[in-house]
Short mmCIF file of C-alpha atoms in Angstrom, two decimals:
data_model
loop_
_atom_site.label_atom_id
_atom_site.label_comp_id
_atom_site.label_asym_id
_atom_site.label_seq_id
_atom_site.Cartn_x
_atom_site.Cartn_y
_atom_site.Cartn_z
CA MET J 479 270.27 166.34 11.11
CA ASN J 480 273.79 167.04 12.35
CA LEU J 481 274.74 170.55 13.53
CA ARG J 482 271.17 171.72 12.93
CA ASN J 483 267.77 171.44 14.52
CA GLY J 484 266.12 170.83 11.16
CA ARG J 485 263.18 173.10 11.85
CA ALA J 486 261.99 176.69 11.67
CA ILE J 487 259.26 178.39 13.62
CA VAL J 488 256.80 180.62 11.80
CA PHE J 489 255.28 183.20 14.14
CA ASP J 490 252.25 185.30 13.23
CA LEU J 491 252.42 188.52 15.24
CA HIS J 492 248.79 189.45 14.64
CA SER J 493 247.28 186.22 15.96
CA LYS J 494 250.21 185.44 18.29
CA THR J 495 250.25 181.88 17.01
CA SER J 496 253.09 179.81 15.66
CA VAL J 497 253.65 176.70 13.60
CA GLU J 498 256.79 174.66 13.21
CA GLN J 499 258.12 173.85 9.81
CA ALA J 500 260.59 171.08 8.97
CA LEU J 501 263.57 172.21 6.96
CA PRO J 502 264.69 169.95 4.13
CA GLU J 503 267.92 168.00 4.41
CA ALA J 504 270.47 169.23 1.89
CA LYS J 505 274.05 168.13 1.30
CA ASP J 506 275.38 171.19 -0.41
CA LEU J 507 276.82 174.19 1.46
CA GLU J 508 275.26 176.64 -0.97
CA ALA J 509 271.82 175.13 -0.54
CA VAL J 510 272.01 175.38 3.26
CA SER J 511 273.34 178.95 3.28
CA ALA J 512 271.40 180.96 5.85
CA THR J 513 270.65 183.63 3.26
CA LYS J 514 269.36 181.12 0.71
CA VAL J 515 267.17 179.34 3.24
CA ALA J 516 265.87 182.69 4.52
CA ASP J 517 264.98 183.74 0.96
CA GLY J 518 263.15 180.45 0.48
CA LEU J 519 261.16 181.04 3.65
CA ILE J 520 260.35 184.61 2.58
CA ALA J 521 259.20 183.35 -0.82
CA GLN J 522 256.98 180.80 0.91
CA HIS J 523 255.50 183.01 3.62
CA GLY J 524 255.37 186.39 1.88
CA ASN J 525 257.63 189.31 1.10
CA ASP J 526 256.61 191.13 4.26
CA CYS J 527 258.25 188.45 6.43
CA LEU J 528 261.26 189.03 8.56
CA VAL J 529 263.56 186.05 9.03
CA LEU J 530 266.14 185.47 11.74
CA GLY J 531 268.36 182.50 11.06
CA THR J 532 271.58 180.61 11.52
CA GLY J 533 274.17 179.10 9.24
CA VAL J 534 274.85 175.40 9.02
CA LEU J 535 278.08 175.90 11.00
CA THR J 536 276.72 178.34 13.61
CA GLY J 537 277.55 176.91 17.03
CA SER J 538 279.98 174.34 15.65
CA LEU J 539 283.63 174.03 16.69
CA VAL J 540 284.85 175.67 13.49
CA PRO J 541 286.59 178.91 14.58
CA ALA J 542 284.39 182.01 14.79
CA SER J 543 281.22 180.09 13.97
CA CYS J 544 279.15 182.65 15.85
CA CYS J 545 276.99 184.25 13.18
CA GLY J 546 273.31 184.42 12.63
CA ILE J 547 271.43 186.75 10.31
CA VAL J 548 268.35 188.95 10.11
CA ARG J 549 266.95 189.10 6.59
CA CYS J 550 264.02 190.91 5.07
CA GLY J 551 262.65 190.57 1.55
CA GLY J 552 260.93 192.99 -0.77
CA GLN J 553 262.37 194.83 -3.73
CA ARG J 554 265.67 195.44 -2.00
CA PRO J 555 266.40 192.52 0.36
CA LYS J 556 268.56 193.44 3.33
CA THR J 557 270.73 191.36 5.62
CA VAL J 558 272.23 192.10 9.00
CA PRO J 559 274.71 189.78 10.71
CA LEU J 560 274.14 188.78 14.32
CA LEU J 561 277.37 188.39 16.23
CA GLY J 562 278.40 187.85 19.83
CA PHE J 563 276.36 184.92 21.15
CA LEU J 564 273.12 185.77 19.33
CA GLY J 565 273.45 183.29 16.49
CA THR J 566 274.54 180.46 18.74
CA GLU J 567 271.80 181.12 21.27
CA LEU J 568 269.20 181.17 18.49
CA LYS J 569 270.31 177.73 17.38
CA MET J 570 270.35 176.45 20.97
CA SER J 571 266.77 177.66 21.38
CA GLY J 572 265.73 174.74 19.20
CA PHE J 573 265.19 176.44 15.84
CA ASP J 574 267.47 177.16 12.92
CA PHE J 575 265.20 179.91 11.61
CA VAL J 576 262.48 182.17 12.95
CA VAL J 577 259.98 183.60 10.46
CA ILE J 578 258.10 186.65 11.73
CA LYS J 579 254.85 187.37 9.91
CA GLY J 580 252.35 190.20 10.15
CA VAL J 581 252.12 193.14 12.53
CA ALA J 582 251.54 192.99 16.28
CA GLN J 583 248.31 194.51 17.60
CA SER J 584 250.29 196.04 20.44
CA PRO J 585 254.07 196.41 20.76
CA GLY J 586 256.08 193.84 22.63
CA TYR J 587 258.89 191.36 22.29
CA LEU J 588 259.25 187.91 20.81
CA TRP J 589 260.64 185.47 23.37
CA ILE J 590 262.04 182.23 22.04
CA ARG J 591 263.44 179.54 24.29
CA ASP J 592 263.80 175.77 24.29
CA GLY J 593 261.41 175.10 21.44
CA VAL J 594 258.78 177.62 22.53
CA ALA J 595 257.99 181.04 21.03
CA GLU J 596 255.64 183.64 22.44
CA PHE J 597 254.96 187.31 21.86
CA LEU J 598 254.75 189.28 25.08
CA GLU J 599 252.97 192.59 24.75
CA SER J 600 254.66 195.43 26.57
CA LYS J 601 253.54 198.98 25.91
CA GLU J 602 255.97 200.03 28.62
CA MET J 603 258.84 198.88 26.44
CA SER J 604 257.98 201.41 23.74
CA SER J 605 259.22 204.22 25.96
CA MET J 606 262.49 202.43 26.75
CA ASP J 607 265.82 202.67 25.03
CA SER J 608 267.47 199.52 23.70
CA TRP J 609 269.57 199.01 26.82
CA ALA J 610 266.56 199.19 29.11
CA ARG J 611 264.72 196.71 26.87
CA THR J 612 267.54 194.19 27.27
CA ASP J 613 267.57 194.77 31.03
CA LYS J 614 263.80 194.37 31.25
CA ILE J 615 263.69 191.12 29.30
CA ARG J 616 266.49 189.61 31.37
CA ALA J 617 264.89 190.77 34.62
CA ASP J 618 261.38 189.62 33.67
CA GLN J 619 262.56 186.20 32.52
CA GLY J 620 265.07 185.87 35.38
CA ASP J 621 268.08 185.02 33.30
CA SER J 622 271.06 187.28 32.68
CA LYS J 623 272.26 185.13 29.79
CA ILE J 624 269.29 185.81 27.50
CA GLN J 625 270.51 187.17 24.18
CA VAL J 626 268.56 190.16 22.92
CA VAL J 627 268.43 191.93 19.59
CA ALA J 628 266.53 195.15 20.17
CA ALA J 629 265.32 198.17 18.32
CA GLY J 630 265.20 201.50 20.11
CA PRO J 631 263.03 204.61 19.70
CA TRP J 632 264.49 205.22 16.23
CA GLY J 633 263.51 201.75 15.05
CA ASP J 634 260.06 202.13 16.62
CA ALA J 635 259.60 205.27 14.52
CA GLY J 636 260.38 203.23 11.39
CA LEU J 637 263.36 205.37 10.51
CA GLY J 638 265.77 204.21 7.81
CA SER J 639 268.69 205.49 9.86
CA SER J 640 267.89 203.27 12.83
CA GLN J 641 270.03 200.34 13.96
CA LEU J 642 269.42 197.07 15.73
CA VAL J 643 271.39 196.63 18.90
CA THR J 644 272.64 193.23 20.04
CA ASN J 645 272.37 193.16 23.83
CA TYR J 646 273.83 196.61 24.43
CA TRP J 647 276.15 197.11 21.50
CA GLY J 648 275.88 198.29 17.91
CA GLY J 649 277.84 197.67 14.74
CA GLU J 650 275.93 194.99 12.84
CA ASP J 651 273.04 196.98 11.41
CA LYS J 652 274.06 199.46 8.72
CA VAL J 653 270.88 199.09 6.68
CA GLY J 654 268.17 200.32 9.02
CA MET J 655 266.86 196.85 9.87
CA ALA J 656 265.57 198.17 13.20
CA ALA J 657 262.86 199.99 11.24
CA GLU J 658 261.62 196.57 10.08
CA PHE J 659 261.17 195.64 13.75
CA GLY J 660 259.43 198.94 14.46
CA LYS J 661 256.98 198.62 11.55
CA ARG J 662 255.86 195.26 12.93
CA GLY J 663 255.53 196.38 16.55
CA VAL J 664 258.51 194.27 17.61
CA SER J 665 260.55 196.04 20.27
CA ALA J 666 263.03 193.17 20.58
CA VAL J 667 263.60 189.48 19.94
CA ALA J 668 265.15 187.43 22.74
CA PHE J 669 266.68 183.94 22.69
CA ARG J 670 267.72 181.40 25.27
CA GLY J 671 268.11 177.67 24.95
CA MET J 672 269.68 174.64 26.45
CA GLY J 673 269.65 172.69 23.22
CA GLU J 674 272.41 170.43 22.05
CA LEU J 675 273.64 169.76 18.57
CA GLU J 676 274.42 166.35 17.16
CA LEU J 677 277.78 165.82 15.50
CA ALA J 678 278.53 163.06 13.01
CA SER J 679 282.06 162.44 14.35
CA PRO J 680 282.56 164.49 17.52
CA GLU J 681 286.20 163.51 18.13
CA GLN J 682 287.19 164.13 14.52
CA HIS J 683 285.33 167.45 14.41
CA PHE J 684 287.06 168.50 17.64
CA ASP J 685 290.52 167.52 16.38
CA GLU J 686 290.07 169.22 13.01
CA ALA J 687 288.74 172.40 14.59
CA LEU J 688 291.66 172.39 17.02
CA LEU J 689 294.12 172.15 14.14
CA LEU J 690 292.45 175.09 12.40
CA ILE J 691 292.49 177.21 15.56
CA ARG J 692 296.16 176.49 16.22
CA GLU J 693 297.10 177.23 12.63
CA HIS J 694 295.19 180.51 12.75
CA ILE J 695 296.66 181.62 16.09
CA GLU J 696 300.17 180.86 14.85
CA ARG J 697 299.53 182.90 11.74
CA LEU J 698 297.78 185.84 13.42
CA GLY J 699 299.95 186.21 16.53
CA LYS J 700 298.83 187.99 19.68
CA SER J 701 295.48 189.72 19.52
CA ARG J 702 295.30 193.47 20.09
CA GLY J 703 291.53 193.44 19.96
CA LEU J 704 289.98 195.86 17.52
CA ALA J 705 293.43 197.31 16.80
CA SER J 706 294.35 193.97 15.21
CA TYR J 707 291.75 194.69 12.57
CA SER J 708 292.10 198.44 12.12
CA GLU J 709 294.67 201.08 12.96
CA ILE J 710 291.78 203.34 13.94
CA ALA J 711 291.77 201.49 17.28
CA ALA J 712 295.52 201.72 17.71
CA ARG J 713 295.42 205.36 18.84
CA ASP J 714 296.97 206.12 22.22
CA ASP J 715 293.79 207.54 23.74
CA PHE J 716 291.87 204.42 22.69
CA ALA J 717 294.55 202.07 24.05
CA LYS J 718 294.67 203.91 27.41
CA LEU J 719 290.98 203.29 28.05
CA ALA J 720 290.99 199.65 26.89
CA HIS J 721 289.82 197.29 29.59
CA ARG J 722 289.83 194.02 27.70
CA HIS J 723 289.26 192.42 24.34
CA VAL J 724 286.11 190.37 24.02
CA ALA J 725 285.52 187.45 21.67
CA CYS J 726 282.28 186.28 20.13
CA TYR J 727 281.41 182.58 20.36
CA GLY J 728 284.34 180.39 19.29
CA CYS J 729 286.60 183.22 18.13
CA PRO J 730 290.34 182.96 18.83
CA PHE J 731 291.15 186.50 17.62
CA PRO J 732 288.67 188.96 19.13
CA CYS J 733 287.81 192.21 17.38
CA ARG J 734 285.85 193.74 20.25
CA THR J 735 287.54 196.09 22.66
CA PHE J 736 285.81 197.37 25.76
CA LEU J 737 286.74 200.93 26.74
CA LYS J 738 286.07 202.06 30.28
CA THR J 739 285.04 205.68 30.29
CA SER J 740 283.29 205.86 33.67
CA GLU J 741 285.87 204.14 35.86
CA ASP J 742 289.53 203.15 35.98
CA PRO J 743 290.27 200.77 33.07
CA GLY J 744 292.45 198.82 35.50
CA GLU J 745 289.49 198.03 37.78
CA LEU J 746 288.76 194.29 37.58
CA ARG J 747 285.94 194.02 40.11
CA LEU J 748 282.30 194.44 39.19
CA VAL J 749 281.80 198.00 40.42
CA SER J 750 279.93 200.18 37.94
CA LYS J 751 276.94 198.83 36.07
CA GLU J 752 277.66 200.96 33.00
CA PRO J 753 281.41 201.50 32.98
CA GLY J 754 281.91 202.01 29.25
CA TYR J 755 281.30 200.69 25.76
CA LEU J 756 282.19 197.64 23.69
CA HIS J 757 283.65 198.80 20.38
CA TYR J 758 283.52 196.87 17.14
CA ASP J 759 281.90 199.42 14.84
CA LEU J 760 284.83 200.69 12.80
CA ALA J 761 282.74 203.08 10.70
CA ALA J 762 281.38 204.80 13.81
CA LEU J 763 284.81 205.22 15.35
CA GLU J 764 286.24 206.57 12.10
CA LYS J 765 283.49 209.17 11.87
CA ALA J 766 283.85 210.24 15.51
CA PHE J 767 287.61 210.63 15.20
CA GLN J 768 287.20 212.47 11.89
CA LEU J 769 284.99 214.96 13.72
CA GLY J 770 287.67 215.50 16.35
CA ALA J 771 286.30 213.44 19.23
CA ASP J 772 288.72 211.61 21.49
CA ALA J 773 288.20 207.94 22.38
CA SER J 774 286.24 208.75 25.53
CA THR J 775 283.83 211.14 23.82
CA ALA J 776 283.53 208.80 20.83
CA SER J 777 282.49 206.01 23.22
CA GLU J 778 279.87 208.19 24.86
CA VAL J 779 278.44 209.38 21.55
CA ILE J 780 278.31 205.86 20.07
CA ALA J 781 276.74 204.50 23.28
CA THR J 782 274.08 207.21 23.09
CA CYS J 783 273.28 206.15 19.53
CA ALA J 784 273.14 202.48 20.59
CA LYS J 785 270.68 203.26 23.36
CA ALA J 786 268.45 205.17 20.95
CA GLY J 787 268.85 202.51 18.27
CA ALA J 788 270.15 205.14 15.85
CA GLU J 789 272.88 204.42 13.32
CA PRO J 790 275.88 206.39 14.66
CA VAL J 791 277.52 207.39 11.37
CA ALA J 792 274.22 208.83 10.14
CA VAL J 793 273.77 210.68 13.44
CA MET J 794 277.29 212.10 13.46
CA SER J 795 276.98 213.10 9.79
CA GLN J 796 273.79 214.92 10.68
CA MET J 797 275.58 216.65 13.55
CA GLU J 798 278.27 217.68 11.08
CA ARG J 799 275.68 219.09 8.65
CA MET J 800 274.10 221.04 11.50
CA GLY J 801 277.45 222.53 12.42
CA LYS J 802 277.53 220.77 15.78
CA THR J 803 280.66 219.47 17.46
CA CYS J 804 280.97 215.78 18.26
CA THR J 805 280.13 215.85 21.96
CA LEU J 806 277.84 213.82 24.16
CA GLU J 807 275.48 216.76 24.71
CA GLU J 808 275.12 217.47 20.98
CA ALA J 809 274.60 213.77 20.23
CA GLU J 810 271.93 213.50 22.91
CA GLU J 811 270.13 216.47 21.37
CA VAL J 812 270.06 214.85 17.91
CA VAL J 813 269.12 211.31 18.98
CA GLY J 814 266.55 212.67 21.41
CA GLN J 815 264.44 213.84 18.46
CA PRO J 816 264.11 210.85 16.10
CA ALA J 817 263.91 212.13 12.53
CA GLU J 818 264.50 210.81 9.05
CA ILE J 819 268.14 211.50 8.23
CA PRO J 820 270.05 209.88 5.40
CA LEU J 821 272.06 206.70 5.85
CA THR J 822 275.57 207.36 4.61
CA GLY J 823 276.32 203.96 3.08
CA ALA J 824 278.80 203.28 5.87
CA THR J 825 279.76 199.63 6.27
CA ASN J 826 281.27 197.64 9.10
CA PHE J 827 281.46 193.85 8.75
CA GLU J 828 280.50 194.16 5.07
CA ARG J 829 283.84 195.80 4.32
CA SER J 830 285.74 192.70 5.46
CA PHE J 831 285.69 191.21 1.96
CA GLU J 832 286.32 193.02 -1.31
CA ASN J 833 284.12 190.48 -3.03
CA PRO J 834 280.50 190.74 -1.75
CA ARG J 835 279.80 187.18 -2.89
CA GLU J 836 282.45 185.87 -0.49
CA TYR J 837 280.97 187.97 2.31
CA ASP J 838 277.52 186.50 1.67
CA GLU J 839 278.91 182.97 1.45
CA CYS J 840 280.88 183.28 4.69
CA LEU J 841 277.95 184.80 6.58
CA GLY J 842 275.58 182.24 5.11
CA LEU J 843 277.65 179.47 6.65
CA GLY J 844 277.39 181.10 10.07
CA LEU J 845 281.01 182.26 10.13
CA CYS J 846 282.23 185.71 11.15
CA PRO J 847 283.21 187.59 7.98
CA ARG J 848 285.68 189.84 9.80
CA TYR J 849 287.61 186.93 11.29
CA TRP J 850 287.60 184.77 8.18
CA ALA J 851 288.65 187.61 5.89
CA LYS J 852 291.52 188.27 8.27
CA VAL J 853 292.68 184.70 8.54
CA GLY J 854 292.18 183.90 4.87
CA TYR J 855 288.83 182.59 3.70
CA ASP J 856 289.50 179.05 2.53
CA LEU J 857 286.28 177.24 1.72
CA GLU J 858 288.11 173.97 1.10
CA LYS J 859 289.55 173.90 4.63
CA ILE J 860 286.27 175.00 6.13
CA ALA J 861 284.46 172.27 4.22
CA SER J 862 286.92 169.68 5.43
CA SER J 863 286.43 170.67 9.07
CA ALA J 864 282.67 170.99 8.62
CA GLY J 865 282.34 167.55 7.05
CA SER J 866 283.22 165.69 10.24
CA GLY J 867 280.48 167.55 12.06
CA LEU J 868 277.89 167.33 9.32
CA GLY J 869 278.54 163.74 8.30
CA TRP J 870 278.76 164.54 4.62
CA SER J 871 281.42 165.98 2.37
CA PRO J 872 280.49 169.55 1.53
CA LYS J 873 280.94 170.69 -2.06
CA MET C 508 280.88 165.00 24.17
CA SER C 509 279.46 167.11 27.00
CA SER C 510 280.56 170.11 28.98
CA SER C 511 280.82 170.98 32.67
CA ILE C 512 281.75 174.60 32.21
CA ILE C 513 279.72 177.75 31.48
CA LEU C 514 280.37 181.46 31.25
CA HIS C 515 279.50 183.78 34.10
CA ILE C 516 278.89 187.10 32.45
CA ASP C 517 277.54 190.58 33.00
CA ASP C 518 277.39 192.11 29.54
CA LYS C 519 276.90 195.76 30.31
CA ALA C 520 279.89 195.92 32.60
CA ASP C 521 281.88 193.56 30.38
CA TYR C 522 282.54 191.52 33.49
CA PHE C 523 282.95 187.81 33.20
CA GLY C 524 284.26 184.59 34.61
CA LEU C 525 283.65 180.86 34.44
CA VAL C 526 281.63 178.37 36.41
CA LEU C 527 282.91 174.80 36.56
CA LYS C 528 281.04 171.87 38.06
CA THR C 529 283.58 169.73 39.88
CA LYS C 530 283.29 166.39 41.65
CA SER C 531 285.10 167.44 44.81
CA GLU C 532 284.15 171.06 45.39
CA GLY C 533 280.79 171.45 43.68
CA LEU C 534 280.47 174.59 41.64
CA VAL C 535 283.65 176.62 41.34
CA LEU C 536 283.23 180.22 40.22
CA GLY C 537 286.28 181.95 38.82
CA ARG C 538 285.99 185.73 38.55
CA PRO C 539 288.45 188.59 38.08
CA GLU C 540 288.66 189.19 41.85
CA GLY C 541 289.24 185.55 42.74
CA VAL C 542 287.79 182.08 43.14
CA SER C 543 284.73 181.11 45.16
CA TYR C 544 283.24 177.70 45.84
CA GLY C 545 279.92 176.07 46.53
CA GLN C 546 277.17 178.50 45.63
CA GLN C 547 276.82 180.57 42.54
CA SER C 548 276.54 184.31 42.86
CA SER C 549 273.38 186.04 41.73
CA GLY C 550 275.00 186.78 38.37
CA SER C 551 274.96 183.10 37.51
CA GLY C 552 271.69 182.25 39.21
CA GLY C 553 268.16 181.88 37.89
CA PRO C 554 267.22 179.64 35.04
CA GLY C 555 270.59 180.38 33.46
CA ALA C 556 272.22 178.25 36.13
CA LYS C 557 270.29 175.15 35.09
CA PRO C 558 272.61 174.01 32.33
CA ILE C 559 275.52 173.65 34.71
CA LEU C 560 273.45 172.11 37.53
CA LEU C 561 272.04 169.47 35.21
CA ARG C 562 275.37 168.44 33.80
CA GLU C 563 277.91 165.84 34.80
CA PRO C 564 280.74 167.05 37.02
CA CYS C 565 284.02 167.64 35.23
CA ASP C 566 286.19 164.51 34.94
CA LEU C 567 289.01 166.46 33.28
CA CYS C 568 288.41 164.33 30.18
CA GLY C 569 290.59 161.67 31.76
CA GLY C 570 293.47 164.08 32.42
CA ASP C 571 293.67 166.03 29.16
CA PRO C 572 290.73 168.48 29.27
CA ARG C 573 289.30 169.37 25.88
CA CYS C 574 288.12 172.78 27.10
CA VAL C 575 291.75 173.75 27.79
CA LYS C 576 292.82 172.47 24.39
CA ILE C 577 290.16 174.29 22.40
CA CYS C 578 289.70 177.46 24.49
CA PRO C 579 289.80 179.94 21.60
CA THR C 580 291.49 182.73 23.52
CA GLY C 581 293.81 180.55 25.63
CA CYS C 582 292.22 181.65 28.91
CA LEU C 583 291.98 178.14 30.36
CA SER C 584 294.86 176.12 31.76
CA LEU C 585 295.16 173.02 33.92
CA GLU C 586 297.03 173.16 37.23
CA VAL C 587 297.81 169.78 38.74
#
């Protein structure tokens, strides 16, 4: 099966056992959409399942093919994109999908690498914030490149206003998916793999992807990081703290801008271990600026929310209701006492497309919705480039 | 199609570079403060270093490296 592993792993948290499941071959982009396949797996294994998965193009040479998803079923199914290197690393771990069943007897993290999955109990992790969980997993497994999607104390408490954090950063989870981790006793899920993907026509896939990238770069011009996607990041105070713009896997027009708040943004050496924050959550920045914070304070407040695994717009809205100012101290006070506060309906990547169907389609393929909405979502061109990798002509 | 290049990264500090396996100089580590040769630093060590150690040394794709051509952010270039 080109560009895919052709298998899912179904992990039962209660018994800590897993079985592999072959995924059917399909030659239709809609049928292999990550969301559709995830829904099929949920229908098969029960509505209480949580599915992490990849699109058919995740990890391909098609530009910005970085995405994975987390999907849960029930009466109101929810989806969260996984950006950065999460989706790609999941696919390289040897599985296209991970189905998580049941509830763990004791909290811990699911560790998936090179065709193996195990649940490692860690009560200690329950008292850690999301950043410390990522650090612990990488230290325990001896690999700094492990990709981690973690809940924090807010997710552990099953709060609807929690957020999943990918490695150290937040912006993907605007639906409280972290609570789904917490309810199951899952503190984090970690991926690492040295897998390789087969391509039907490697040279042709390379050449076609190269043409797409060059066409896109010519059209988009020079990247200004997050400011290329929103004027909210074009403010002077934001620009002054910008250290660099960071791309997800395979993206030629990065939307992530790292602000250094704890050291000189011009410092290139590895000096401070926590020098600042990687911004790509537009909704959080908008709310912080609306409340009068400058870029430095906004970074500190959003980082505090990321560590706690709390959705930052909900937290800042709560601070506003309580008559608090948007400062680090006030934010720490609110996130330090996890409580049910309302989600505001804020969106981040979801707002990339006006048409939600296009958003779902793009994400289902494993492509970054923000990038592809910016460059012009053209399924025909994507299908043409994908075909040389897949070995069939997508419809 | 294979690769002889991996990222050297420290996420929390947003600090990164590249590790290239060469025929003549072994592993070459390019970081913001400069180039080093031979051994990898601790940041690229551990099991994460395996992929690069197990791979073929870079042959520059016969003189026209694909990594330079497809580098999405244009960070890579070839100096002869």
